Tab-separated table of C-alpha atoms and ligand atoms in Angstrom:
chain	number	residue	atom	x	y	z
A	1	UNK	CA	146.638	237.485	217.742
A	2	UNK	CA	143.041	238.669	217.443
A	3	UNK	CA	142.221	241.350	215.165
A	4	UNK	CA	141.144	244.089	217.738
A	5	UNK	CA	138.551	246.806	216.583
A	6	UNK	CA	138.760	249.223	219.063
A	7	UNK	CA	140.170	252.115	216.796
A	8	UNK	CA	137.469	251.037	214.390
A	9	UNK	CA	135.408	251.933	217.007
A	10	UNK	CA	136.769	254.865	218.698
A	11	UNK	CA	136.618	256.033	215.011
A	12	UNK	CA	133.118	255.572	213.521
A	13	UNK	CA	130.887	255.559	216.723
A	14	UNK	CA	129.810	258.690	218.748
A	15	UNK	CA	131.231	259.447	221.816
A	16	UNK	CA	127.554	259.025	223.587
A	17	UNK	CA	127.564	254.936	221.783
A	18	UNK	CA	130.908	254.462	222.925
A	19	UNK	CA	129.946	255.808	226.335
A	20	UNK	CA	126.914	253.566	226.327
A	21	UNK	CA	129.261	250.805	225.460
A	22	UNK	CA	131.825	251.360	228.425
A	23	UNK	CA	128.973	251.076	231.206
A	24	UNK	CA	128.228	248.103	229.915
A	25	UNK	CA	131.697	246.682	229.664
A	26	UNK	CA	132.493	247.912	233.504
A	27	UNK	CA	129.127	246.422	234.288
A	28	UNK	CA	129.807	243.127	232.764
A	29	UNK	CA	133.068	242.683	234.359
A	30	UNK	CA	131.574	243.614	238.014
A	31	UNK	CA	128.878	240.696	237.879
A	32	UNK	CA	131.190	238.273	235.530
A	33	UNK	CA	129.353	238.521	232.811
A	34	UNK	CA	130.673	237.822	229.249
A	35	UNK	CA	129.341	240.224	226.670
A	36	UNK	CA	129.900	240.854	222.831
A	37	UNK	CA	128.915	243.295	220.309
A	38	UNK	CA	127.685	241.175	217.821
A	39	UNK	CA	126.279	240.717	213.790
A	40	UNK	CA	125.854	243.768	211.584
A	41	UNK	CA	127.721	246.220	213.193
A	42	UNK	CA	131.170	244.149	213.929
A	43	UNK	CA	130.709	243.528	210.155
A	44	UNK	CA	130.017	247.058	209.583
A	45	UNK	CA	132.630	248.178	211.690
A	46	UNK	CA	134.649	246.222	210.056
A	47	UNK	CA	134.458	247.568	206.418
A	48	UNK	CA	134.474	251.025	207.825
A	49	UNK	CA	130.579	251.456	207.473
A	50	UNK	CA	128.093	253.474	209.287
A	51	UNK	CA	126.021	250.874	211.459
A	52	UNK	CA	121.797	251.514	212.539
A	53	UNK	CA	121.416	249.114	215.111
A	54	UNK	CA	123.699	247.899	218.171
A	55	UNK	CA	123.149	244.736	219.080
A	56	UNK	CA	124.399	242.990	222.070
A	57	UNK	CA	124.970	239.333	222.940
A	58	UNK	CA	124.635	238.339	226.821
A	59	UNK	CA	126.784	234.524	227.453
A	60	UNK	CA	123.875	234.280	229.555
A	61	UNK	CA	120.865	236.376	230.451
A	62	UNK	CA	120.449	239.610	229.377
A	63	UNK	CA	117.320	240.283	231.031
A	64	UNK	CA	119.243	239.636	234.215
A	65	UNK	CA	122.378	241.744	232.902
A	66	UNK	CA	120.214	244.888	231.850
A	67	UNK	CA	118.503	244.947	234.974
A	68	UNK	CA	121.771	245.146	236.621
A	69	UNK	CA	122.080	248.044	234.605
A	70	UNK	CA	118.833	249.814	235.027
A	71	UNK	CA	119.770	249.278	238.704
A	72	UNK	CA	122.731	251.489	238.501
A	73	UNK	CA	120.855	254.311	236.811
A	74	UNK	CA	122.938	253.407	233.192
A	75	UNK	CA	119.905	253.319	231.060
A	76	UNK	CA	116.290	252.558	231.030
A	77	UNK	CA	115.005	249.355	230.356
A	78	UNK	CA	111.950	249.948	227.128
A	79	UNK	CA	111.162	246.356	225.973
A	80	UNK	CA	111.443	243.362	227.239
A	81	UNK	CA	110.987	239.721	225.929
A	82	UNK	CA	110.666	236.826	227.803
A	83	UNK	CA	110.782	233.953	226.043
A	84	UNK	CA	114.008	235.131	223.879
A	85	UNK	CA	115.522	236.607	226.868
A	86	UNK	CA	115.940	239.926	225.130
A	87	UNK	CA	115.493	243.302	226.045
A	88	UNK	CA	116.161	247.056	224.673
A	89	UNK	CA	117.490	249.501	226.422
A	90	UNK	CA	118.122	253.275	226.093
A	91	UNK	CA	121.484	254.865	227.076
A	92	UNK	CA	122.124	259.040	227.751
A	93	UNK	CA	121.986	260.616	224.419
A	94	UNK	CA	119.264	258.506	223.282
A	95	UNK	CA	121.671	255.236	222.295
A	96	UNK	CA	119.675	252.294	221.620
A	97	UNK	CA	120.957	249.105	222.492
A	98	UNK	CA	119.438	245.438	221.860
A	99	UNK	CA	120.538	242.687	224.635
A	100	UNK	CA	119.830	239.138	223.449
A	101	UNK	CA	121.215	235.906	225.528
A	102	UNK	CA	123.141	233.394	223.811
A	103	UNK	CA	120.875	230.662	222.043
A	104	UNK	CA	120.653	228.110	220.009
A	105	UNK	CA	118.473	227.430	217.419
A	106	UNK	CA	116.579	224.344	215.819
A	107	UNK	CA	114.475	224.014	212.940
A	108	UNK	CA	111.439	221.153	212.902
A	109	UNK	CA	109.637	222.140	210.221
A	110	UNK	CA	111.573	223.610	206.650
A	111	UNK	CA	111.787	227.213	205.997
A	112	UNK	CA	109.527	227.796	209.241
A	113	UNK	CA	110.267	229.904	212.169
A	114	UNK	CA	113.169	228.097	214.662
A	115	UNK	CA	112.331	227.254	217.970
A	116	UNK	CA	114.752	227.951	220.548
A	117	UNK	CA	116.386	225.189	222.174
A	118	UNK	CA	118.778	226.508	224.969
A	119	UNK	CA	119.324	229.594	226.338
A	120	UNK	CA	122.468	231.087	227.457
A	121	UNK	CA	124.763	228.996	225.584
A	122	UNK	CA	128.008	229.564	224.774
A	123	UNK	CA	129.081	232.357	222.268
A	124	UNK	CA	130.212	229.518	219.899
A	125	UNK	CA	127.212	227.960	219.891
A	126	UNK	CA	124.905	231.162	219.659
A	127	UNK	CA	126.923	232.351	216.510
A	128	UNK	CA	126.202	229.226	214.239
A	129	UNK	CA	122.602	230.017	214.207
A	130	UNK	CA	123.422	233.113	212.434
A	131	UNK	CA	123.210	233.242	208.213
A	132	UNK	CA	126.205	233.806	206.626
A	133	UNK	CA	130.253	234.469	208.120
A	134	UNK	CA	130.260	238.137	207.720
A	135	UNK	CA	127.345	238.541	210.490
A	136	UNK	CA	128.778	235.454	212.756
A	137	UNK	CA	131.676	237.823	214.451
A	138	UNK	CA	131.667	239.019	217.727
A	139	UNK	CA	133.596	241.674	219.631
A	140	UNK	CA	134.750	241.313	223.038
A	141	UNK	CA	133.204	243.885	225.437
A	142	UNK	CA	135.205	243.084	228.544
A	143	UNK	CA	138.000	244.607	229.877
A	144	UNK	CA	140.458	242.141	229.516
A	145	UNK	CA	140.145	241.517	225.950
A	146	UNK	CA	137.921	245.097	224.532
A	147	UNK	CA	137.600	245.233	220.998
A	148	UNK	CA	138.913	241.686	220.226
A	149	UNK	CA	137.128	240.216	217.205
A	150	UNK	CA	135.224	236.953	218.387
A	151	UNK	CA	135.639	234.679	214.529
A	152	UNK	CA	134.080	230.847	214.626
A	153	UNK	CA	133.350	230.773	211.265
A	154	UNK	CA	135.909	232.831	208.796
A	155	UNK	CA	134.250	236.066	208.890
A	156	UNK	CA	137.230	237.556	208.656
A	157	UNK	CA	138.626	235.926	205.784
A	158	UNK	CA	135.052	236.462	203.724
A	159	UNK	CA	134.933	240.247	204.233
A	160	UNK	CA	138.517	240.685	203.340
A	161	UNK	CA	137.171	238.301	199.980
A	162	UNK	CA	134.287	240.404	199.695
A	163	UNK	CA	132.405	237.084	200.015
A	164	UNK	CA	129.001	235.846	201.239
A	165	UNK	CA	129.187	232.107	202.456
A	166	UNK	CA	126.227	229.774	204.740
A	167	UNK	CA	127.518	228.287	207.778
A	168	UNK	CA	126.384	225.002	206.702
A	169	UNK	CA	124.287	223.362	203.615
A	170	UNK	CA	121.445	223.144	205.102
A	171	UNK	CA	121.180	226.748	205.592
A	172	UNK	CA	118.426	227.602	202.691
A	173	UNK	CA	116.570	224.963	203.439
A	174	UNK	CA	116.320	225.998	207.289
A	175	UNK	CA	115.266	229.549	206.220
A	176	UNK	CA	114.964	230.673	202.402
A	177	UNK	CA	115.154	234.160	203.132
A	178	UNK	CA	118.487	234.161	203.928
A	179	UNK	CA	118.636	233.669	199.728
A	180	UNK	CA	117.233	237.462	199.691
A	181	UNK	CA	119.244	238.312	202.739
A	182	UNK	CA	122.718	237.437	200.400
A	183	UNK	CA	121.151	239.163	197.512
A	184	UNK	CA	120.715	242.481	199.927
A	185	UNK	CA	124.729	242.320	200.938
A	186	UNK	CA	125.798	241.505	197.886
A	187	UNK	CA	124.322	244.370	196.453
A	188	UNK	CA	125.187	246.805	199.416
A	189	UNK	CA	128.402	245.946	199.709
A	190	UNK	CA	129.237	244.491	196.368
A	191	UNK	CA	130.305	241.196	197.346
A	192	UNK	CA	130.069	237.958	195.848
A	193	UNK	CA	128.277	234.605	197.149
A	194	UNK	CA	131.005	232.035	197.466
A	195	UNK	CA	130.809	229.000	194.624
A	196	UNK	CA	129.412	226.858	197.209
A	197	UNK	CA	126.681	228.882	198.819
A	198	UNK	CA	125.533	230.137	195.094
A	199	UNK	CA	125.232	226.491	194.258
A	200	UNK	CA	123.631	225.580	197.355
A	201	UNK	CA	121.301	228.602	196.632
A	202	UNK	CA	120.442	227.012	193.358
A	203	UNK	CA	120.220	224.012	194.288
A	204	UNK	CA	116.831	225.148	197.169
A	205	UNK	CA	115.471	227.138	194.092
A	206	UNK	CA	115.203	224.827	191.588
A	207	UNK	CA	114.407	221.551	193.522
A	208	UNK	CA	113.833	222.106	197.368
A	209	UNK	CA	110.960	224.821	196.691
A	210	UNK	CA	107.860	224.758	198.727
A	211	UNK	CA	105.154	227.340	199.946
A	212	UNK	CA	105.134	226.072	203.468
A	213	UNK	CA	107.612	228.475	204.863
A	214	UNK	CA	107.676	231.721	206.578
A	215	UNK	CA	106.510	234.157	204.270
A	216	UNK	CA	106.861	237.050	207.022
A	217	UNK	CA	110.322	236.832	206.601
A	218	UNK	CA	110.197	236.761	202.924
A	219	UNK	CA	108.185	239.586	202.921
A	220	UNK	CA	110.496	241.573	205.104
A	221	UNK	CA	113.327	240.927	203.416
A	222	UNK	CA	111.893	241.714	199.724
A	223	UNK	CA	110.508	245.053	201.496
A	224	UNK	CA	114.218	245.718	202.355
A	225	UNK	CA	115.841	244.747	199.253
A	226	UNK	CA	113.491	246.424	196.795
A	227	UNK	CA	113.052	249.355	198.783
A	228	UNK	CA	116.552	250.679	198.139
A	229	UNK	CA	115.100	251.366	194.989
A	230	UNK	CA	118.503	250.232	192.714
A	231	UNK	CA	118.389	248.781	189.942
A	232	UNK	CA	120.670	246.477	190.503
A	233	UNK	CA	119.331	244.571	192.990
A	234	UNK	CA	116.504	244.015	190.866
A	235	UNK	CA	118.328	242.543	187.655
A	236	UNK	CA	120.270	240.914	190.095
A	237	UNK	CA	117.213	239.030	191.612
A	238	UNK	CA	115.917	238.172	188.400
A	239	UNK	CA	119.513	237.228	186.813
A	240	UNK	CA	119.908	234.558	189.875
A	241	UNK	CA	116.482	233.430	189.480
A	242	UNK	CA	115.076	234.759	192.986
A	243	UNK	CA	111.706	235.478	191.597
A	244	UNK	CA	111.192	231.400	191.683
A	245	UNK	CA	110.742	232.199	195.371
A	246	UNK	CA	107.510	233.676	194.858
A	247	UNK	CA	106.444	231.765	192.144
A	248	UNK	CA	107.029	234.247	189.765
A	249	UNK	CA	107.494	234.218	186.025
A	250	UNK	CA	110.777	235.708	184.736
A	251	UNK	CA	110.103	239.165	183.909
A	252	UNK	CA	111.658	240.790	180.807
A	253	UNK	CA	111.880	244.407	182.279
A	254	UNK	CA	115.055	245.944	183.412
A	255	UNK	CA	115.828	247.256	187.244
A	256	UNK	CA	116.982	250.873	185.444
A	257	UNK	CA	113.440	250.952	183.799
A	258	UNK	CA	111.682	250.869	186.957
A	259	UNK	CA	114.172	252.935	188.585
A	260	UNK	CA	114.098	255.615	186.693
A	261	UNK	CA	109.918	255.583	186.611
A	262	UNK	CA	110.064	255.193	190.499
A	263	UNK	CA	112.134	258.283	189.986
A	264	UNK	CA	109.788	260.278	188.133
A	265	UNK	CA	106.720	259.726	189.867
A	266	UNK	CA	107.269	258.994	193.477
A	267	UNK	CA	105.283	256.012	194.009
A	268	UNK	CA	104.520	255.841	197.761
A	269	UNK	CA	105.186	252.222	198.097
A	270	UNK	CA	108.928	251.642	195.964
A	271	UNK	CA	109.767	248.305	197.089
A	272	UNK	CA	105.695	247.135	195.896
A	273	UNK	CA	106.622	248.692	191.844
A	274	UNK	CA	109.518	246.393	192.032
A	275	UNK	CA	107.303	243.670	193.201
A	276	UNK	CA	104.101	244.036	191.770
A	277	UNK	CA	106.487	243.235	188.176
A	278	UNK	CA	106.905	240.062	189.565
A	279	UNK	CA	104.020	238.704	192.188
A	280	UNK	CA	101.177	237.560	190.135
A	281	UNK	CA	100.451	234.163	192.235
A	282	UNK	CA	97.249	234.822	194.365
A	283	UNK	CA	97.818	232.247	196.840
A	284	UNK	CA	101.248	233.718	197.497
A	285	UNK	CA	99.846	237.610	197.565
A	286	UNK	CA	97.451	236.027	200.377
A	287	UNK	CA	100.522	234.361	202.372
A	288	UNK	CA	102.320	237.967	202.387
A	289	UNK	CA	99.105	239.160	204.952
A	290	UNK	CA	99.354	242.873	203.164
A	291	UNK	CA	97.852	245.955	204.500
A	292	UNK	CA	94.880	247.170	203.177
A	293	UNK	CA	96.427	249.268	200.785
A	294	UNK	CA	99.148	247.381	200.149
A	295	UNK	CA	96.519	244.846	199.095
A	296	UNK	CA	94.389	247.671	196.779
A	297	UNK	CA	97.769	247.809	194.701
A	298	UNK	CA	97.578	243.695	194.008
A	299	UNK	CA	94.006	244.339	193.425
A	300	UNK	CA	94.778	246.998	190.988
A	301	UNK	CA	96.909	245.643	188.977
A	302	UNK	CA	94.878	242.387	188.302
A	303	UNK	CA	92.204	244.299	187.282
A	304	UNK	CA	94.085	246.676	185.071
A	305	UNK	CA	96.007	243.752	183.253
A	306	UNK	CA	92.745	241.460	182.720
A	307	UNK	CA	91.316	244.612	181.437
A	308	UNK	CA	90.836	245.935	178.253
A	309	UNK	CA	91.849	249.354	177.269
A	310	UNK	CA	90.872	249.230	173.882
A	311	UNK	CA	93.310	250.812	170.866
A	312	UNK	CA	90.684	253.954	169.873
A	313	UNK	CA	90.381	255.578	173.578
A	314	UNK	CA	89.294	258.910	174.110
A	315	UNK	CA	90.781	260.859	176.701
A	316	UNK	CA	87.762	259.568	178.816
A	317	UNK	CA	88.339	256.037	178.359
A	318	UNK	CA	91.229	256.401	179.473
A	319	UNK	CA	90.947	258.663	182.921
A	320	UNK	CA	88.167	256.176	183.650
A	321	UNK	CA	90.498	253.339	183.202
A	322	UNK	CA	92.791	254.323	185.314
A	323	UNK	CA	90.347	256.567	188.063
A	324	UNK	CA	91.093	255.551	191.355
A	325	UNK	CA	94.055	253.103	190.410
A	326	UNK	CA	97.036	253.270	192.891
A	327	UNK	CA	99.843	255.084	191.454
A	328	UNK	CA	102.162	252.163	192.106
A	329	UNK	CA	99.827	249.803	190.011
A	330	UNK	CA	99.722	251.820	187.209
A	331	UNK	CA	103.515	252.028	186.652
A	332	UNK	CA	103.564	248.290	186.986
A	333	UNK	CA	100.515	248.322	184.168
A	334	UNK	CA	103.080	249.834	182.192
A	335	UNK	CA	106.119	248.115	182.825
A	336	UNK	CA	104.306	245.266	181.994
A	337	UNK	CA	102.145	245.837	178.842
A	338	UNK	CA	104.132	249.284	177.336
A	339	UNK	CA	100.825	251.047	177.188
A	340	UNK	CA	101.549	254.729	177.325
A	341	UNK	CA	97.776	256.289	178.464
A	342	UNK	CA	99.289	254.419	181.804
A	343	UNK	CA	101.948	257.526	181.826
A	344	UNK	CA	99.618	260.135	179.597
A	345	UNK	CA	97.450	259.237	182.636
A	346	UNK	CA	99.957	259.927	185.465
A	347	UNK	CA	101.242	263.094	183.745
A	348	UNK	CA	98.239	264.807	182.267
A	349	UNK	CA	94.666	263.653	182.532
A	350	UNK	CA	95.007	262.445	186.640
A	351	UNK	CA	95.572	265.955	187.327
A	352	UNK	CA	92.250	267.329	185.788
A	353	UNK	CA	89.335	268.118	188.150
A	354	UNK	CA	85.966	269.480	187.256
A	355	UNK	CA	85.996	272.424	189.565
A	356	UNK	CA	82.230	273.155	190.043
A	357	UNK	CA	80.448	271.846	192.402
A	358	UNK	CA	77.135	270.025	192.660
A	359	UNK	CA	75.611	272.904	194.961
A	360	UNK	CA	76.971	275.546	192.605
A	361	UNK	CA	75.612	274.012	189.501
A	362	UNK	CA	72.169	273.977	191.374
A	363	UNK	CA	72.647	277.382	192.245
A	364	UNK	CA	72.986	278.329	188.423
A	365	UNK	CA	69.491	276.925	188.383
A	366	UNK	CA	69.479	272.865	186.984
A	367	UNK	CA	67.424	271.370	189.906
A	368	UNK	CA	67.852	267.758	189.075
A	369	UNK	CA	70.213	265.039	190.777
A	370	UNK	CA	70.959	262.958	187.976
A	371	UNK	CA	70.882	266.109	185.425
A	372	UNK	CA	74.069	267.566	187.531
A	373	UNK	CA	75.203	264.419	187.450
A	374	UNK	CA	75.179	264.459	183.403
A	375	UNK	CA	76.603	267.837	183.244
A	376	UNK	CA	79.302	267.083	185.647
A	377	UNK	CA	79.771	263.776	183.480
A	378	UNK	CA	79.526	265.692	180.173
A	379	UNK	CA	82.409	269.132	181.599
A	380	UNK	CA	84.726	266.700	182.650
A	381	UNK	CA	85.106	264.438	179.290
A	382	UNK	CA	85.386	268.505	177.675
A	383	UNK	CA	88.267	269.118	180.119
A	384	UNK	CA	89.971	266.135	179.362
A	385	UNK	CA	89.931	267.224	175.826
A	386	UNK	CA	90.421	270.647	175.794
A	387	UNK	CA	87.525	272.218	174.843
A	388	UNK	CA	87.070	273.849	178.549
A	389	UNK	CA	90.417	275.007	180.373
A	390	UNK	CA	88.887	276.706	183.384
A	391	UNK	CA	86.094	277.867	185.928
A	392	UNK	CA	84.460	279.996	184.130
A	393	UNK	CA	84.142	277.751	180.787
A	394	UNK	CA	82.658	275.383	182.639
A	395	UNK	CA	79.957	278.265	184.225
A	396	UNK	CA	79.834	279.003	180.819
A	397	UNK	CA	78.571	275.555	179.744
A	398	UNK	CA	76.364	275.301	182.320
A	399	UNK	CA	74.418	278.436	181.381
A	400	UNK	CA	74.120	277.587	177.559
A	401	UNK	CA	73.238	273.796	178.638
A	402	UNK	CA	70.328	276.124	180.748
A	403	UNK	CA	69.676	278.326	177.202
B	501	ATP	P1	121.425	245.398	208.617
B	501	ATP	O1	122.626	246.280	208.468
B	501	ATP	O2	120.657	245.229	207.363
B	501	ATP	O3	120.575	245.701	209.834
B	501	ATP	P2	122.175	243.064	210.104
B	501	ATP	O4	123.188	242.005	209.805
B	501	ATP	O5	122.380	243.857	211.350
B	501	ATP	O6	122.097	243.976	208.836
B	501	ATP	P3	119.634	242.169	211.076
B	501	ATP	O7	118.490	241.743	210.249
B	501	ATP	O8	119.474	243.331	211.990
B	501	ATP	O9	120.799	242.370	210.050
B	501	ATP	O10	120.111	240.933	211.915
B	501	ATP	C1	121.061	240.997	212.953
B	501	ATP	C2	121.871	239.706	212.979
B	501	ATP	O11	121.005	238.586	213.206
B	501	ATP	C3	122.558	239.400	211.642
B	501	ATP	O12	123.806	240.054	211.560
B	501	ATP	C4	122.668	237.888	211.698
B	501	ATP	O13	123.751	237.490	212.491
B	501	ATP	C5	121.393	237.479	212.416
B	501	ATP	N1	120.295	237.173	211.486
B	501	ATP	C6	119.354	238.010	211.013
B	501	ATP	N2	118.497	237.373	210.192
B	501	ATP	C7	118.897	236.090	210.149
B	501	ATP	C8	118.409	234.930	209.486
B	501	ATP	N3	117.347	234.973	208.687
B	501	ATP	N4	119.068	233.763	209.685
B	501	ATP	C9	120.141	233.717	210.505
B	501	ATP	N5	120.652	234.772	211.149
B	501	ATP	C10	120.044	235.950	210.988
């Protein structure tokens, strides 16, 4: 007997989801259509976990099958793709749902995107394209067998096992994110990689490595694993030597360390403190294609660590150091180097503004550009030390500097 899900389901999803779901079901079985729930959220459904996304698979088209829909006023149609045969569709209450058709996958070139190489395959077929057994179950969305668990591969078996196990050895070598995919379930759900998937994962980091793959994927998975900001994940991606991925050096911090900075000063980009700890290889910080200010951070921290900040640093020395640095880089200047102006910076001397103004300082009567400039030059390095507090010191200075 199949294990059947629908309490699960009945249980954990809103009534608007599981109305969403019964159209489709009715639909499917009017135009004899096979149709599964499928990946993350049978897994998640599973374990008893709150699922974001609901994903559909379509034994067939699912173009085809959510037009059918659309046709019978069940939801709107918002995205469509045609080459993937996938499409997105929203349901009354604002329920999302993702239709992809069957398909099978084949990878020519190594850790590269697959190309697709049939469409509207069978279930069986579809589901071995998929990384590890916990996200290769399906669940029945017809009638005749709702809420029947759809297991090729073991699935089962592994999340009962708390395990995390390829479909097949080739698996890392096909796509090396799934390495950081494993590392991101193991740590949410505090499960294990089986003996032969952590070996096989060893195996790709110490020999099979090359920088020829798709680093979008990399990139989107280390966005998702560092930014859930645990510590954990972190000494876990060092402990089973992920950093080799990027071409990183072992780092000697710990994941807490971070964490608890991360905490205290609410970097805007998390997941790039955890990274920037690691990523020091240029041509690899060029295949990750970062924003522009994703980029300034990289930028930042070269410049800060092949810089000197010298031993005997006034207060000046070291806002000036530091002026105009990304908050993220300078926590990763620390973590790195132990340096604590980086913090005396980010607590104190970052917050300290000359409050006069060019105009007003002409308006006290000093004429000259580059004299204002001076004085502004000359108030601020008194701020930073604490021979002027406020406003009206630093009118003060300007009007004996006038004397
Ligand atoms: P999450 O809860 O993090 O969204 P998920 O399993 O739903 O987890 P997605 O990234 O949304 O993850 O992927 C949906 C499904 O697509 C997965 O469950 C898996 O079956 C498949 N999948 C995703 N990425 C890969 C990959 N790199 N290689 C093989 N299959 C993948």
């Amino acid at each position: 007997m199949p294990l059947n899900i629908e309490k699960q389901m009945k249980a954990q999803l809103s009534d608007d989801i599981l109305n969403a779901l019964k159209l489709c079901s009715q639909t499917a079985d009017e135009h004899d259509f096979k149709i599964y729930l499928i990946g993350g959220i049978v897994r998640d459904l599973i374990l008893k976990r709150k699922s974001i996304d609901i994903d559909i698979t379509v034994e067939g088209d699912a173009i085809k099958f959510c037009h059918i829909l659309a046709q019978k006023d069940c939801c709107k149609i918002i995205q469509v793709q045609n080459d993937l045969k996938t499409a997105k569709a929203v349901f009354n209450g604002g329920v999302e749902i993702d239709f992809a058709s069957t398909r099978q996958e084949f990878y020519p070139h190594r850790g590269h995107l697959p190309v697709v190489v049939k469409i509207g395959c069978s279930l069986q077929e579809d589901v071995y394209r998929r990384d590890f057994t916990i996200n290769a179950l399906a669940m029945s969305l017809n009638k005749k067998n709702y809420g029947d668990v759809i297991d090729y591969t073991g699935g089962i078996k592994d999340l009962n096992n708390k395990k995390i196990r390829v479909l097949h050895n080739n698996s890392f070598n096909e796509d090396p994110s799934r390495i950081l995919r494993a590392l991101k379930f193991a740590a949410r759900f505090n499960f294990q990689r089986d003996k032969h998937t952590k070996a096989l994962q060893e195996k790709y980091i110490n020999t099979q490595m090359h920088d020829d793959i798709s680093w979008t994927r990399i990139k989107s998975e280390l966005k998702q694993c560092f930014s859930l900001n645990s510590a954990k994940v972190y000494d876990m991606f060092v402990a089973n030597e992920n950093y080799k991925l990027i071409y990183g050096q072992k780092p000697e911090i710990k994941g807490l360390e971070i964490k608890t900075l991360i905490d205290k000063y609410n970097p805007y980009h998390v997941w790039l403190v955890y990274l920037g700890t690691i990523l020091s290889n240029k041509k690899i910080i060029e295949h990750f294609c970062f924003t522009r200010s994703e980029k300034k951070i990289f930028t930042d921290i070269e410049y800060l660590v092949n810089n000197h900040l010298s031993m005997m640093n006034s207060n000046y020395d070291v806002y000036k150091f530091f002026e105009k640095k990304s908050t993220e880089s300078i926590l990763v200047y620390y973590l790195l180097t132990q340096r604590k102006e980086a913090l005396k910076y980010l607590e104190n001397l970052s917050l300290i503004r000359v409050e006069l103004k060019g105009d007003e300082i002409k308006a006290l009567g000093i004429e000259n550009g580059r004299e204002i400039g001076r004085i502004l030059k000359e108030i601020l390095k008194k701020k930073l030390n604490g021979s002027i507090i406020n406003k009206n010191d630093e009118i003060e200075f300007v009007r004996n500097k006038i004397k």
